XYZ file of C-alpha atoms in Angstrom:
479
model
C -24.780 43.728 -34.905
C -25.154 47.502 -34.856
C -25.953 50.282 -37.273
C -22.877 52.042 -38.720
C -24.174 55.549 -38.291
C -22.148 58.412 -39.648
C -22.014 62.031 -38.506
C -24.296 62.827 -41.430
C -26.923 60.625 -39.772
C -26.694 62.284 -36.387
C -27.772 65.611 -35.011
C -26.588 69.178 -35.270
C -22.815 69.094 -34.978
C -22.121 72.746 -34.152
C -20.316 71.880 -30.917
C -19.181 68.407 -31.900
C -15.695 66.975 -31.750
C -15.021 68.432 -35.195
C -15.027 71.874 -33.554
C -12.101 70.646 -31.480
C -10.080 69.307 -34.404
C -6.634 68.365 -33.110
C -3.840 69.497 -35.410
C -0.689 67.450 -35.897
C 1.483 69.615 -33.662
C -1.037 69.566 -30.806
C -1.519 65.819 -31.135
C 2.235 65.240 -30.987
C 2.575 67.473 -27.925
C -0.232 65.656 -26.115
C 1.098 62.194 -26.898
C 4.586 63.215 -25.761
C 3.212 64.526 -22.469
C 1.108 61.424 -21.862
C 3.991 59.073 -22.662
C 6.171 61.011 -20.238
C 3.710 61.137 -17.344
C 1.721 57.914 -17.583
C 3.008 54.439 -16.646
C 4.009 52.000 -19.359
C 1.135 50.220 -21.120
C -1.349 52.826 -19.924
C -1.348 54.722 -23.229
C -2.488 53.044 -26.429
C -2.184 54.486 -29.943
C -2.653 53.322 -33.505
C -5.770 52.188 -35.378
C -5.625 48.622 -34.070
C -5.872 49.997 -30.520
C -8.161 52.982 -31.008
C -10.474 51.468 -33.622
C -12.663 49.480 -31.198
C -13.162 52.637 -29.117
C -14.625 54.719 -31.939
C -18.169 53.495 -31.320
C -20.362 52.009 -28.610
C -23.213 49.511 -28.896
C -25.323 52.113 -30.718
C -23.022 51.887 -33.734
C -22.815 55.701 -33.928
C -19.436 56.294 -35.539
C -17.941 59.772 -36.036
C -15.433 60.431 -38.785
C -11.940 59.093 -38.137
C -10.454 57.244 -35.181
C -9.462 58.486 -31.729
C -5.962 59.814 -31.309
C -5.216 57.645 -28.277
C -6.715 55.515 -25.524
C -5.731 55.934 -21.872
C -6.290 52.616 -20.075
C -6.600 54.083 -16.599
C -6.208 51.892 -13.539
C -5.978 54.696 -10.957
C -7.530 58.142 -10.517
C -4.103 59.714 -11.035
C -3.995 58.386 -14.595
C -7.325 60.053 -15.377
C -6.209 63.285 -13.749
C -2.957 63.373 -15.711
C -4.751 62.820 -19.001
C -7.324 65.516 -18.259
C -4.746 68.119 -17.245
C -2.780 67.708 -20.445
C -5.884 67.513 -22.659
C -7.338 70.623 -21.010
C -4.115 72.568 -21.467
C -3.975 71.662 -25.164
C -7.777 71.843 -25.764
C -8.010 68.227 -26.909
C -11.438 66.505 -26.635
C -11.760 63.673 -24.119
C -14.350 60.866 -24.223
C -14.893 58.895 -20.975
C -15.867 55.279 -21.550
C -16.814 52.211 -19.558
C -17.846 48.949 -21.203
C -19.146 50.613 -24.383
C -22.642 49.152 -23.947
C -24.389 52.525 -24.370
C -27.177 52.695 -26.933
C -27.250 56.389 -27.890
C -23.725 57.113 -29.128
C -22.596 58.721 -25.880
C -19.238 56.928 -25.912
C -18.449 57.311 -29.620
C -15.063 58.971 -30.185
C -13.866 60.601 -33.393
C -10.631 61.855 -34.894
C -8.352 63.816 -32.595
C -10.015 62.713 -29.352
C -8.552 60.879 -26.383
C -10.602 58.032 -24.925
C -10.457 57.550 -21.154
C -11.016 53.814 -20.772
C -12.225 53.410 -17.165
C -13.068 49.699 -17.398
C -9.885 48.689 -15.551
C -10.812 50.825 -12.541
C -12.970 47.958 -11.323
C -12.483 47.600 -7.585
C -15.149 47.489 -4.901
C -13.413 49.832 -2.463
C -15.811 49.325 0.431
C -18.962 47.379 1.180
C -20.664 48.175 4.481
C -23.513 45.808 5.418
C -24.265 47.900 8.496
C -24.733 51.147 6.557
C -26.008 49.320 3.437
C -23.670 51.233 1.138
C -20.819 50.404 -1.211
C -18.019 52.523 -2.634
C -16.965 51.375 -6.077
C -14.770 52.455 -8.945
C -16.522 53.239 -12.253
C -15.403 50.085 -14.065
C -17.135 47.663 -11.698
C -19.606 45.504 -13.635
C -23.142 46.119 -12.380
C -23.952 42.450 -11.816
C -20.644 41.944 -9.969
C -21.606 44.654 -7.470
C -24.995 42.999 -7.035
C -23.322 39.631 -6.364
C -20.879 41.154 -3.876
C -23.783 42.746 -2.012
C -25.673 39.456 -2.129
C -23.069 37.825 0.131
C -24.436 40.049 2.912
C -28.126 39.613 2.084
C -28.159 42.897 0.157
C -28.465 43.900 -3.471
C -27.782 46.812 -5.785
C -31.305 47.632 -6.912
C -30.674 49.226 -10.373
C -31.002 46.351 -12.813
C -30.430 47.292 -16.466
C -30.901 44.447 -18.918
C -27.175 44.797 -19.678
C -26.205 44.317 -15.995
C -23.927 41.398 -16.834
C -21.746 43.564 -19.115
C -22.377 47.240 -18.284
C -20.389 49.185 -15.688
C -21.610 51.163 -12.710
C -19.856 54.264 -14.065
C -21.588 53.933 -17.399
C -24.931 53.432 -15.676
C -24.317 56.614 -13.681
C -23.282 58.555 -16.782
C -26.612 57.798 -18.461
C -28.736 57.539 -15.295
C -29.584 54.044 -16.494
C -32.916 52.476 -15.681
C -33.683 48.805 -15.820
C -36.120 46.093 -14.932
C -36.677 47.028 -11.265
C -37.240 50.768 -11.840
C -40.957 50.623 -11.165
C -40.403 50.091 -7.438
C -36.772 50.990 -6.761
C -36.157 53.874 -9.123
C -33.373 54.570 -11.602
C -29.623 54.772 -10.989
C -29.840 58.321 -9.590
C -32.008 56.996 -6.761
C -29.197 54.655 -5.684
C -26.272 57.123 -5.891
C -25.428 58.924 -2.658
C -22.148 60.575 -3.635
C -19.478 60.768 -6.308
C -15.771 61.354 -6.644
C -15.222 63.144 -9.944
C -12.643 65.082 -11.891
C -13.537 68.252 -13.746
C -12.225 68.999 -17.217
C -8.995 70.572 -15.907
C -8.330 67.693 -13.524
C -9.743 69.377 -10.423
C -10.925 66.736 -7.960
C -14.332 67.122 -6.311
C -16.378 64.961 -3.942
C -20.148 65.397 -4.088
C -22.988 64.088 -1.977
C -22.637 62.112 1.199
C -22.661 58.698 2.917
C -25.809 59.444 4.895
C -29.345 58.559 3.843
C -30.337 62.242 4.016
C -28.437 65.405 3.170
C -29.350 68.708 1.499
C -26.215 70.835 1.874
C -25.654 72.944 -1.244
C -26.809 72.186 -4.754
C -27.312 68.562 -5.711
C -24.194 68.097 -7.820
C -24.447 64.319 -7.431
C -27.821 64.358 -9.137
C -26.523 66.735 -11.817
C -23.493 64.588 -12.650
C -25.650 61.464 -12.730
C -27.045 61.357 -16.255
C -24.683 64.033 -17.622
C -23.187 61.538 -20.128
C -19.580 62.450 -19.376
C -20.037 66.082 -20.403
C -19.537 67.676 -16.955
C -16.918 65.522 -15.249
C -15.304 62.098 -15.122
C -16.522 59.827 -12.339
C -13.726 58.005 -10.502
C -15.701 56.508 -7.588
C -19.302 56.269 -6.452
C -20.960 55.767 -3.093
C -24.139 53.818 -3.740
C -27.077 52.638 -1.674
C -27.709 48.911 -1.193
C -31.012 47.336 -0.233
C -31.987 44.116 1.544
C -32.732 41.154 -0.699
C -36.534 40.692 -0.572
C -37.747 37.872 1.634
C -40.227 36.738 -0.991
C -40.593 37.170 -4.754
C -43.588 36.108 -6.877
C -43.481 36.170 -10.683
C -46.558 36.527 -12.891
C -46.577 35.823 -16.640
C -49.606 37.046 -18.605
C -50.112 36.552 -22.331
C -52.251 38.873 -24.465
C -53.510 38.841 -28.026
C -51.954 42.237 -28.771
C -49.266 44.467 -27.308
C -51.779 47.308 -26.914
C -53.999 45.083 -24.766
C -51.012 44.315 -22.565
C -50.273 48.037 -22.256
C -53.879 48.734 -21.263
C -53.628 46.033 -18.594
C -50.536 47.682 -17.114
C -52.381 51.005 -16.970
C -55.185 49.206 -15.118
C -52.658 47.841 -12.603
C -51.342 51.356 -11.988
C -54.863 52.708 -11.511
C -55.538 49.894 -9.008
C -52.476 50.967 -6.971
C -50.626 47.721 -7.652
C -46.883 48.446 -7.422
C -44.833 45.571 -8.822
C -41.058 45.622 -8.566
C -40.959 44.818 -12.281
C -43.363 44.926 -15.209
C -41.793 44.011 -18.554
C -43.925 43.884 -21.702
C -42.731 42.284 -24.957
C -44.595 42.337 -28.266
C -45.169 39.341 -30.523
C -42.361 40.284 -32.902
C -39.881 40.316 -30.023
C -41.197 36.995 -28.732
C -40.719 35.484 -32.181
C -37.146 36.776 -32.353
C -36.372 35.338 -28.909
C -37.892 32.009 -29.933
C -35.749 31.869 -33.070
C -32.583 32.754 -31.200
C -33.108 30.788 -27.996
C -35.287 27.840 -29.022
C -38.244 28.873 -26.845
C -41.932 28.814 -27.809
C -43.200 32.065 -26.300
C -44.858 33.396 -29.454
C -47.222 30.435 -29.614
C -48.710 31.561 -26.295
C -49.852 34.982 -27.479
C -49.110 38.249 -29.236
C -47.566 39.894 -26.160
C -46.057 38.791 -22.856
C -46.232 40.759 -19.604
C -43.789 39.708 -16.885
C -44.522 40.995 -13.398
C -42.543 40.512 -10.226
C -43.795 41.463 -6.778
C -41.351 41.303 -3.891
C -41.040 41.861 -0.174
C -43.135 40.602 2.737
C -46.351 41.428 0.899
C -45.329 39.864 -2.421
C -47.999 37.159 -2.460
C -50.799 39.580 -1.646
C -49.591 42.070 -4.255
C -49.321 39.319 -6.871
C -52.866 38.196 -6.051
C -54.099 41.753 -6.575
C -52.291 41.883 -9.923
C -53.766 38.571 -11.046
C -57.279 39.774 -10.193
C -56.749 42.768 -12.475
C -55.268 40.671 -15.269
C -57.865 37.898 -15.384
C -60.428 38.779 -18.011
C -57.893 41.001 -19.790
C -55.180 38.431 -20.524
C -55.527 35.267 -22.582
C -53.710 33.332 -19.841
C -52.033 34.090 -16.512
C -49.403 31.991 -14.730
C -47.916 32.511 -11.253
C -44.694 31.050 -9.878
C -42.601 31.412 -6.751
C -39.889 29.137 -8.183
C -36.697 31.207 -8.697
C -35.493 28.964 -11.528
C -38.749 29.362 -13.439
C -38.683 33.121 -12.814
C -35.119 33.318 -14.153
C -36.182 31.374 -17.254
C -38.964 33.842 -17.948
C -36.806 36.896 -17.288
C -34.108 35.519 -19.586
C -36.491 36.181 -22.471
C -36.493 39.871 -21.575
C -32.743 40.112 -21.028
C -32.077 38.339 -24.329
C -34.493 40.468 -26.339
C -31.902 42.868 -27.756
C -29.268 40.198 -28.520
C -31.982 38.202 -30.284
C -32.949 41.226 -32.413
C -29.305 41.866 -33.279
C -29.305 38.489 -35.039
C -32.013 39.737 -37.425
C -30.326 42.895 -38.683
C -29.042 46.262 -37.566
C -31.057 47.710 -34.684
C -31.746 51.422 -34.292
C -32.742 51.500 -30.638
C -35.193 54.083 -29.350
C -36.102 54.851 -25.768
C -39.172 56.975 -25.187
C -41.137 57.309 -21.962
C -44.719 58.506 -21.574
C -47.136 58.970 -18.676
C -48.254 55.509 -17.625
C -51.868 56.148 -18.578
C -50.675 56.939 -22.117
C -48.788 53.670 -22.620
C -51.388 52.087 -24.914
C -51.663 55.301 -26.953
C -47.888 55.297 -27.428
C -48.008 51.685 -28.606
C -50.585 52.618 -31.237
C -48.412 55.553 -32.382
C -45.417 53.225 -32.774
C -47.439 50.771 -34.851
C -48.746 53.626 -37.020
C -45.216 54.954 -37.622
C -44.039 51.501 -38.690
C -46.921 51.142 -41.155
C -46.596 54.704 -42.464
C -42.899 54.411 -43.292
C -42.662 50.724 -44.106
C -40.094 49.820 -41.435
C -39.914 46.855 -39.053
C -40.326 47.864 -35.423
C -40.017 45.461 -32.500
C -41.121 46.861 -29.138
C -40.565 45.961 -25.518
C -41.127 48.108 -22.463
C -40.481 48.745 -18.803
C -44.214 49.055 -18.739
C -44.857 50.046 -15.115
C -42.882 53.265 -15.598
C -44.047 54.013 -19.142
C -40.644 53.431 -20.777
C -40.884 51.914 -24.273
C -38.099 50.611 -26.484
C -39.221 50.581 -30.119
C -36.382 48.894 -32.036
C -36.141 49.546 -35.766
C -34.387 46.527 -37.295
C -32.695 47.505 -40.555
C -31.177 45.679 -43.498
C -27.511 45.060 -42.605
C -26.523 45.546 -46.255
C -27.454 49.242 -46.130
C -24.455 51.572 -45.702
C -26.372 53.992 -43.456
C -29.715 54.456 -41.769
C -32.368 54.995 -44.486
C -34.495 58.138 -44.463
C -37.637 56.095 -43.821
C -36.179 54.868 -40.525
C -35.268 58.389 -39.414
C -38.765 59.607 -40.342
C -40.331 56.791 -38.331
C -38.093 57.615 -35.367
C -39.012 61.275 -35.652
C -42.712 60.431 -35.653
C -42.253 58.308 -32.536
C -40.394 61.099 -30.714
C -42.985 63.655 -31.734
C -45.765 61.379 -30.506
C -43.992 60.822 -27.180
C -43.741 64.576 -26.582
C -47.359 65.124 -27.650
C -48.455 62.507 -25.111
C -46.593 64.356 -22.356
C -43.501 62.136 -22.459
C -39.785 62.376 -23.154
C -37.253 61.482 -25.855
C -35.278 59.194 -23.570
C -36.205 57.383 -20.404
C -32.841 55.800 -19.600
C -30.394 55.525 -22.505
C -29.451 59.196 -22.737
C -29.334 61.619 -25.650
C -25.799 60.852 -26.845
C -25.511 61.795 -30.503
C -28.579 60.033 -31.870
C -31.290 62.241 -30.349
C -29.705 65.678 -30.339
C -31.668 66.839 -33.354
C -34.893 66.529 -31.317
C -33.563 67.837 -28.006
C -34.728 71.412 -28.490
C -38.280 70.216 -29.077
C -38.399 68.860 -25.535
C -36.296 71.391 -23.617
C -37.339 74.615 -25.314
C -34.860 77.435 -26.031
C -34.618 78.915 -22.531
C -33.921 75.655 -20.710
C -31.578 74.508 -23.476
C -29.580 77.731 -23.117
C -29.448 77.338 -19.327
C -28.130 73.792 -19.649
C -25.425 74.991 -22.027
C -24.382 77.592 -19.439
C -24.120 74.849 -16.819
C -21.943 72.856 -19.196
C -19.669 75.872 -19.679
C -19.316 76.335 -15.901
C -18.021 72.778 -15.489
C -16.091 72.580 -18.760
C -15.263 76.084 -20.081
C -13.278 74.849 -23.087
C -15.815 72.177 -24.051
C -13.377 69.269 -24.114
C -15.500 66.740 -22.213
C -17.409 64.485 -24.591
C -18.143 67.260 -27.095
C -21.104 66.815 -29.415
C -23.028 64.683 -26.908
C -26.192 65.238 -24.872
C -26.687 68.993 -25.480
């Protein structure tokens, strides 16, 4: 269940889709052109078709419904739609699986949605070069499984891997559970095929491990939330499946104590592949939803995984740091037991969605400030009287405070927005950022200037104009 946010709830709308309002004559001209030039069943219109594409998992819902949905199965379909939309100045919203959590794929009245989920082929998988070339609609976990047949894996591992697409992960520069050791999506993307707003085709990056020719347009497009171009294929790096994996589960009395323990691990130069920290409220929600008994073990759970040839030694070093800090510590090399423990983390958000409407935040702070950020989150919850459930990619300082709201409320209450604002302000004060992996979308634009400052914000707008001079690509998002 998600929060039905309205435009009134979201940020400054000065360059939003409303600026690109599509009049009746323009809409008719665009639909006629698309019907003429696209194959049958590629174009969808009408509220029963466009309605589900108005929002993503964030629940951010602009006014009205999209004008049409282009169900692209080939690059040519995307290119045709862009050329006509660019000529008529009609806003276009690229979309994958719709699992985004910041409103980046929400689409309002007069817009055309480019549904890329049917462009889902693995075009190439090279075990020798340890790369794959995939279309944007490939499900993240499916790519990982395909690589696994050759003893390889796709390292980015968002909790939504089973349902999110590679293209969507690239659009938001998604993080995930293995970020601590393997980095975020950008670290796995070598090159991109993309279409600019007018349909111009470009190929960025390379197939080689190294390459510094020209500006890094691959890195710029990764994380641009569909505002600079539409990704039609990606060349991504694969990695060998680790020879050994050891999982550590440590229970703490409080979430802050768990955060302090993670900071101690970082200071001791322990580098786990994964370090996921869940507070007692989250554990209780998982227990209620999944029939587990995690909450009875403590007020917070830290899940560590160490992998590679030195996994056992690294896990031993972690356990030495945790003993005396944690209430209990367990170690397993059993993959089934590890999967059972990690299921609690992957099911955290679905479990919270059973309790109400989640407003999902995504701050990141320096790792030595993790415990301070936890205390700021708790203080914001108490100050504004809202329920906040928190879990974290703790080894990289990325926290997800989830405000769970009454589903009967028609919109996000002011108290929730004030609590969110306090959390963002605290993150910046601690040297952190508004978003570690979910993107800005629509939900965080009102705070963007606080982090970027006026000069950098203006520069980023100029970059946007260079790629998309008429502002048709995902207007009202990110910047």
